[in-house]
Every structure is written in structure tokens, then in C-alpha cells.
Short mmCIF file of C-alpha atoms in Angstrom, two decimals:
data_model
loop_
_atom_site.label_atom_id
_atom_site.label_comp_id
_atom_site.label_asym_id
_atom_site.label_seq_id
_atom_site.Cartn_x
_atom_site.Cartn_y
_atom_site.Cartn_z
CA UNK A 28 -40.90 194.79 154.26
CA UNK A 29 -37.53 193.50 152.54
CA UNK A 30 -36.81 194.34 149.08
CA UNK A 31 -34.68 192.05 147.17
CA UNK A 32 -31.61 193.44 145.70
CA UNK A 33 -31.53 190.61 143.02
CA UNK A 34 -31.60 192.26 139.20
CA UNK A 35 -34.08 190.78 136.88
CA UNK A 36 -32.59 188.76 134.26
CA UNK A 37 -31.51 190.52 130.93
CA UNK A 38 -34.41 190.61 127.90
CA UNK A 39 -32.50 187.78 125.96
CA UNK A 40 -31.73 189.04 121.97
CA UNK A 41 -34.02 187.24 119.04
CA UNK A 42 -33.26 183.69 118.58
CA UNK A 43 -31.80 183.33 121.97
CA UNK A 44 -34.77 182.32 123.77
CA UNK A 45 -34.78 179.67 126.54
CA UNK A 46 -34.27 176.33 125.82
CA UNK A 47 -37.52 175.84 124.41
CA UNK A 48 -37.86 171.73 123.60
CA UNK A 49 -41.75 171.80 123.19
CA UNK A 50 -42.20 172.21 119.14
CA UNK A 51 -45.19 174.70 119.21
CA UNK A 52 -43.27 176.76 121.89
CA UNK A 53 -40.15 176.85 119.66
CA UNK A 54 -42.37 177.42 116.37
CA UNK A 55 -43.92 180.12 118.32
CA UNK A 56 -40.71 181.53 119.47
CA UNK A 57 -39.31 181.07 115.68
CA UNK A 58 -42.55 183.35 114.28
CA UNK A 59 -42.42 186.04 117.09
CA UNK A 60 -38.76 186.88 116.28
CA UNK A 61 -38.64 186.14 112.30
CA UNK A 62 -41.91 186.43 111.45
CA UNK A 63 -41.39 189.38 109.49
CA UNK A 64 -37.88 188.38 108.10
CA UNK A 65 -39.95 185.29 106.54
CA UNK A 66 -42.32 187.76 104.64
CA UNK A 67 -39.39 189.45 103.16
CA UNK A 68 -37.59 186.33 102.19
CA UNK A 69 -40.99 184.83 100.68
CA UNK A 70 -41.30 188.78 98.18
CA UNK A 71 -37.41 187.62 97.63
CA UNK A 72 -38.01 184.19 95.91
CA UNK A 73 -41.71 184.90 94.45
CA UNK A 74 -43.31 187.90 92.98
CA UNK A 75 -46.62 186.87 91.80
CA UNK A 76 -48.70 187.74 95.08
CA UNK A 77 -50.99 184.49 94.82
CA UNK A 78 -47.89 182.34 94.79
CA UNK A 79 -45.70 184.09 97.15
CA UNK A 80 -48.58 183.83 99.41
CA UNK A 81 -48.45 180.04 99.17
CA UNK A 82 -44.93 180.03 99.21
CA UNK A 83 -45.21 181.81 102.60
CA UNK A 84 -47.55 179.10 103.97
CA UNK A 85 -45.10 176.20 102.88
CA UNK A 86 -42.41 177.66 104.55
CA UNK A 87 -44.51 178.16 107.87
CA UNK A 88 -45.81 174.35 107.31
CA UNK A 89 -42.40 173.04 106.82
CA UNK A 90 -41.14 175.62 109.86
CA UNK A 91 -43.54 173.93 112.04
CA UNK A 92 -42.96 170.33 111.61
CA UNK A 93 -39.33 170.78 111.78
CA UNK A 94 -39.31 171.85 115.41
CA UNK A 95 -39.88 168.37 116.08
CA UNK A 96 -36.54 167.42 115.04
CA UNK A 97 -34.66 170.57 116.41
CA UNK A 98 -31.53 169.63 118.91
CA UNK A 99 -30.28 172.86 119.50
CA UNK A 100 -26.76 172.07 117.69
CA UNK A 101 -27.15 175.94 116.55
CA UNK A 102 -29.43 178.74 117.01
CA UNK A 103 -33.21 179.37 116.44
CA UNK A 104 -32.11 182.00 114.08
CA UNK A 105 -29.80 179.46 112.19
CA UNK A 106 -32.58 177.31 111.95
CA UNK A 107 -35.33 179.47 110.83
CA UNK A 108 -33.46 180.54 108.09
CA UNK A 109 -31.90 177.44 106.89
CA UNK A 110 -35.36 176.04 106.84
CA UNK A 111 -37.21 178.88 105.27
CA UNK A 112 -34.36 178.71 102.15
CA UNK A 113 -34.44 175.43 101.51
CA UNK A 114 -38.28 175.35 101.03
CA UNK A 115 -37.55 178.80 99.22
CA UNK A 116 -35.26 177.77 96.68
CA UNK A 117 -37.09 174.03 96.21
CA UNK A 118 -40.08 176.45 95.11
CA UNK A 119 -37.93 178.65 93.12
CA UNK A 120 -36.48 175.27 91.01
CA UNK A 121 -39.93 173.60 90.34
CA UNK A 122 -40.97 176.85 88.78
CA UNK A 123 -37.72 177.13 87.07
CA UNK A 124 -38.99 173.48 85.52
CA UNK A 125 -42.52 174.41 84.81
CA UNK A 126 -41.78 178.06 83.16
CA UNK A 127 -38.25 177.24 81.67
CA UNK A 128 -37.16 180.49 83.60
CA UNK A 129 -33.85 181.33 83.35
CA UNK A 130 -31.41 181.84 86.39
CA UNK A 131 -27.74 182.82 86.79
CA UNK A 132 -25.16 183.02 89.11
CA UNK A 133 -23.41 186.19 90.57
CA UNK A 134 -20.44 185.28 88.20
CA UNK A 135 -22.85 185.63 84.81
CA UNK A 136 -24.69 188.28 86.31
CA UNK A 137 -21.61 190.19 87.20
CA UNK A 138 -20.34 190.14 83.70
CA UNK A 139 -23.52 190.84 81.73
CA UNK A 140 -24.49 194.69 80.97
CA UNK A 141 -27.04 195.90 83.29
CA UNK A 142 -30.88 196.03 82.07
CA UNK A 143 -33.29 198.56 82.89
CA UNK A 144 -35.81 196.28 85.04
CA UNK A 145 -39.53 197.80 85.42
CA UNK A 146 -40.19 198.12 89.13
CA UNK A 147 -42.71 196.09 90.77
CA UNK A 148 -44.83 198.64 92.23
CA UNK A 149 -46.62 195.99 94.43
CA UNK A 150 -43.47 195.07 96.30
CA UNK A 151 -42.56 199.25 97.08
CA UNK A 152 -42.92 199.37 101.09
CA UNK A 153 -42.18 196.13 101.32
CA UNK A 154 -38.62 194.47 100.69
CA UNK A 155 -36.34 197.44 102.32
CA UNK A 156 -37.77 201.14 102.62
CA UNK A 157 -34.46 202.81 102.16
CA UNK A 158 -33.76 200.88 98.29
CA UNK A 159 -35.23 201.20 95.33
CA UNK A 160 -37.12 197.50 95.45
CA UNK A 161 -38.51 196.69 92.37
CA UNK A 162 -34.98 196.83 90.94
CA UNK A 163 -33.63 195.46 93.49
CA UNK A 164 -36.41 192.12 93.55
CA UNK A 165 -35.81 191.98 89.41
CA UNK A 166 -32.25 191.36 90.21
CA UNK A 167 -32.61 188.98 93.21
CA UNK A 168 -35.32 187.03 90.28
CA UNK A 169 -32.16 186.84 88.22
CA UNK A 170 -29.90 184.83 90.56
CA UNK A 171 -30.45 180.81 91.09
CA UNK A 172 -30.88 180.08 94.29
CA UNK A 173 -27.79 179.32 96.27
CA UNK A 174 -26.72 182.85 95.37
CA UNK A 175 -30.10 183.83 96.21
CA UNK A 176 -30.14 182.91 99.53
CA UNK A 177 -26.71 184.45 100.40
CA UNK A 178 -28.24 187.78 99.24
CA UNK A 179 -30.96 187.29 100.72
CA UNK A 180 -29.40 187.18 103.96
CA UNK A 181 -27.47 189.70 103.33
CA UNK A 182 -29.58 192.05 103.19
CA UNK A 183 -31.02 190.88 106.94
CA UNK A 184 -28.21 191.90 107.94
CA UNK A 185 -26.65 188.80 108.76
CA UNK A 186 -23.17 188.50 109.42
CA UNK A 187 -20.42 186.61 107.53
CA UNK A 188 -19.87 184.18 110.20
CA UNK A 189 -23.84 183.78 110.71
CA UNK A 190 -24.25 183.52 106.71
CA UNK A 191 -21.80 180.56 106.89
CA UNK A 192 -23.92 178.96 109.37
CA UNK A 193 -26.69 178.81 107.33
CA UNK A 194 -25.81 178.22 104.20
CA UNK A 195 -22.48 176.16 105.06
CA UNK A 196 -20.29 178.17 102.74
CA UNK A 197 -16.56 178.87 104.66
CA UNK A 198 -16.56 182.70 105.69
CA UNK A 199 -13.97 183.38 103.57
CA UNK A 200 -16.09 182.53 100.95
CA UNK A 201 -19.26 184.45 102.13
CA UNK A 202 -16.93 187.74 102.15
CA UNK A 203 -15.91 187.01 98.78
CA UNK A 204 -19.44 187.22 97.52
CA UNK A 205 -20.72 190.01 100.03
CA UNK A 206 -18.08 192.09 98.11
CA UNK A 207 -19.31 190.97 94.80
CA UNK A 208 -23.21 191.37 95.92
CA UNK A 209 -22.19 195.11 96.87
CA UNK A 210 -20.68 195.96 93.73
CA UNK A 211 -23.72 194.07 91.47
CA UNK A 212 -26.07 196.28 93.93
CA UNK A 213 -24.29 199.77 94.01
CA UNK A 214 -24.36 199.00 89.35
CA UNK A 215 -28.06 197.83 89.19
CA UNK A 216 -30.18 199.55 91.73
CA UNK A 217 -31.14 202.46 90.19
CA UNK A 218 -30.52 205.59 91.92
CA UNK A 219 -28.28 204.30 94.23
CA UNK A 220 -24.71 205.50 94.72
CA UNK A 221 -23.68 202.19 97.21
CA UNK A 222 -25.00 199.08 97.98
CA UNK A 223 -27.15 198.71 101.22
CA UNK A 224 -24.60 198.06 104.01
CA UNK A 225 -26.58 196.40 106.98
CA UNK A 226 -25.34 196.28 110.41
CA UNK A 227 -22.99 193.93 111.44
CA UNK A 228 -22.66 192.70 107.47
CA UNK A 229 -18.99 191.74 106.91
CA UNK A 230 -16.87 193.71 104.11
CA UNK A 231 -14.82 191.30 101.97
CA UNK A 232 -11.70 192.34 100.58
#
């Protein structure tokens, strides 16, 4: 009997999965690797369990029929996320109109004196197991959405150049407010002597 000396191909990394073109495949491919980054971003955006449950399903919903449009012009992880955001942060506005809540940018929030936010015990386990996350989801509740979303991913661990591909901000710019995210985390999360540093995440100057 011959053996083959051919290798089997390489385990391709999340979001690099074949060229998927059928929708369901590509939704399917989208949930297997993400699935549970979309459960984090959905405790980001909403805290009310009810809501963030619905918020959850819209974003799967709107997930799903986008995959009809998808032309690979950047990767399923791009896409995912860019997707899951903007459904996100539309839900994050309308309830900004219905409860007159108020939101700030990292530029307010950097200058205002830090407040002792009660922790949302319902979240602990749930956003990040090494941070303190009910402090850490009060501040992210604080920030409008574009600012938000950069966190957000941030805290993935997405990298500056990946960041820039979803949100469309220059790199540059992303490392400007990566360094200003760290220094508004390593002030306001309680307990903590530095901000979480994910893997790959860039270090602005």
C-alpha cells in the first residue's frame, strides 16, 4: 500500500474560512467564529437583560440577511463586526431618544472626575473575567457610540490596523484613542492598576 506524503492543509484562523459565497454557509461560518464575541458586544451596548436579549437577536437578523450582499472586499471578521455595531449603536441612539439618556465622548469623559459606578452584578462572568465588569460596562454606558464601538473592539483584542477596518477611522487615529481608552480604564476600573492590554492591541504614543 502507498502512503501519500502530501501534508493536510493548515486549520485556517477565525474569519479566514474558504470562500464561502452561499449566505447561510457564510452566516454559519460568521456565528461559529464570533458567536461569542457578539454576546459580549450585545452586554456592551445594553444592560437590561430583556433588551440586550433582543438586541442580540437584531444583530443576528441583520447578520443574516447581510450575507447576501457580502463580496469579500474584506474579511468575515471585518464584516461581522461592522455589522453587529452598526445595529448596536442604531439601538443604543433610539434609546438615547426614548429615555433622554445622556452620552459622551472619550474627550468629556476624559476630563470629568471619576464616579463611583455600582457594579452590575448580572454582567460579573460575563464581559471579561480578568476586570472588574460592572465598572467597566457603567463606563462603556457612558460613551456614545462611535467611541463605543472602538472600545468595544478594543477590548477583543483587535488590532489598530483591524479597528480601522471596521470602523474606518485612519490608524493613526485608532492609536490615539487606544492610548486615551487605556488611561480612562487604568482611572475608572476600580481595583485596577492598568488598563486591560489584549493581544495584538496597538499602543499609541
Amino acid at each position: 500500500m502507498t502512503t501519500s506524503n502530501t501534508a493536510p492543509p493548515a486549520p485556517l484562523p477565525p474569519g479566514t474560512a474558504p470562500r464561502l459565497t452561499d449566505p447561510r454557509a457564510l452566516y454559519d461560518a460568521a456565528v461559529a467564529d464570533f458567536g461569542p464575541a457578539l454576546v459580549r458586544l450585545a452586554h456592551g451596548y445594553e444592560r437590561d437583560p430583556d433588551r440586550r436579549q433582543d438586541l442580540l437577536q437584531d444583530i443576528h437578523f441583520a447578520l443574516w440577511r447581510s450575507f447576501a450582499s457580502f463580496d469579500h472586499q474584506c474579511g468575515l471578521r471585518t464584516w461581522t463586526y461592522r455589522v453587529a455595531h452598526n445595529v448596536a449603536s442604531s439601538h443604543v441612539l433610539r434609546d438615547r431618544r426614548h429615555r433622554a439618556r445622556a452620552m459622551v465622548g472619550l474627550e468629556v469623559l476624559e476630563q470629568s472626575p471619576p464616579q463611583e459606578e455600582a457594579p452590575d452584578e448580572h454582567l460579573a462572568g460575563r464581559l471579561d473575567a480578568e476586570r472588574r465588569r460592572g465598572q467597566l460596562v457603567a463606563l462603556l454606558e457612558r460613551l456614545a457610540p462611535p467611541d463605543r464601538q472602538l472600545m468595544l473592539l478594543y477590548l477583543e483584542g483587535l488590532d489598530a490596523a483591524a479597528i480601522s477596518e471596521v470602523t474606518g477611522l485612519s490608524s493613526a487615529n485608532v492609536a490615539t484613542k487606544v492610548h486615551r481608552i487605556k488611561r480612562i480604564l487604568a482611572a475608572r476600573v476600580r481595583g485596577a492598576s492598568a488598563p486591560p492590554s489584549p493581544t495584538g492591541v496597538v499602543h499609541g504614543n
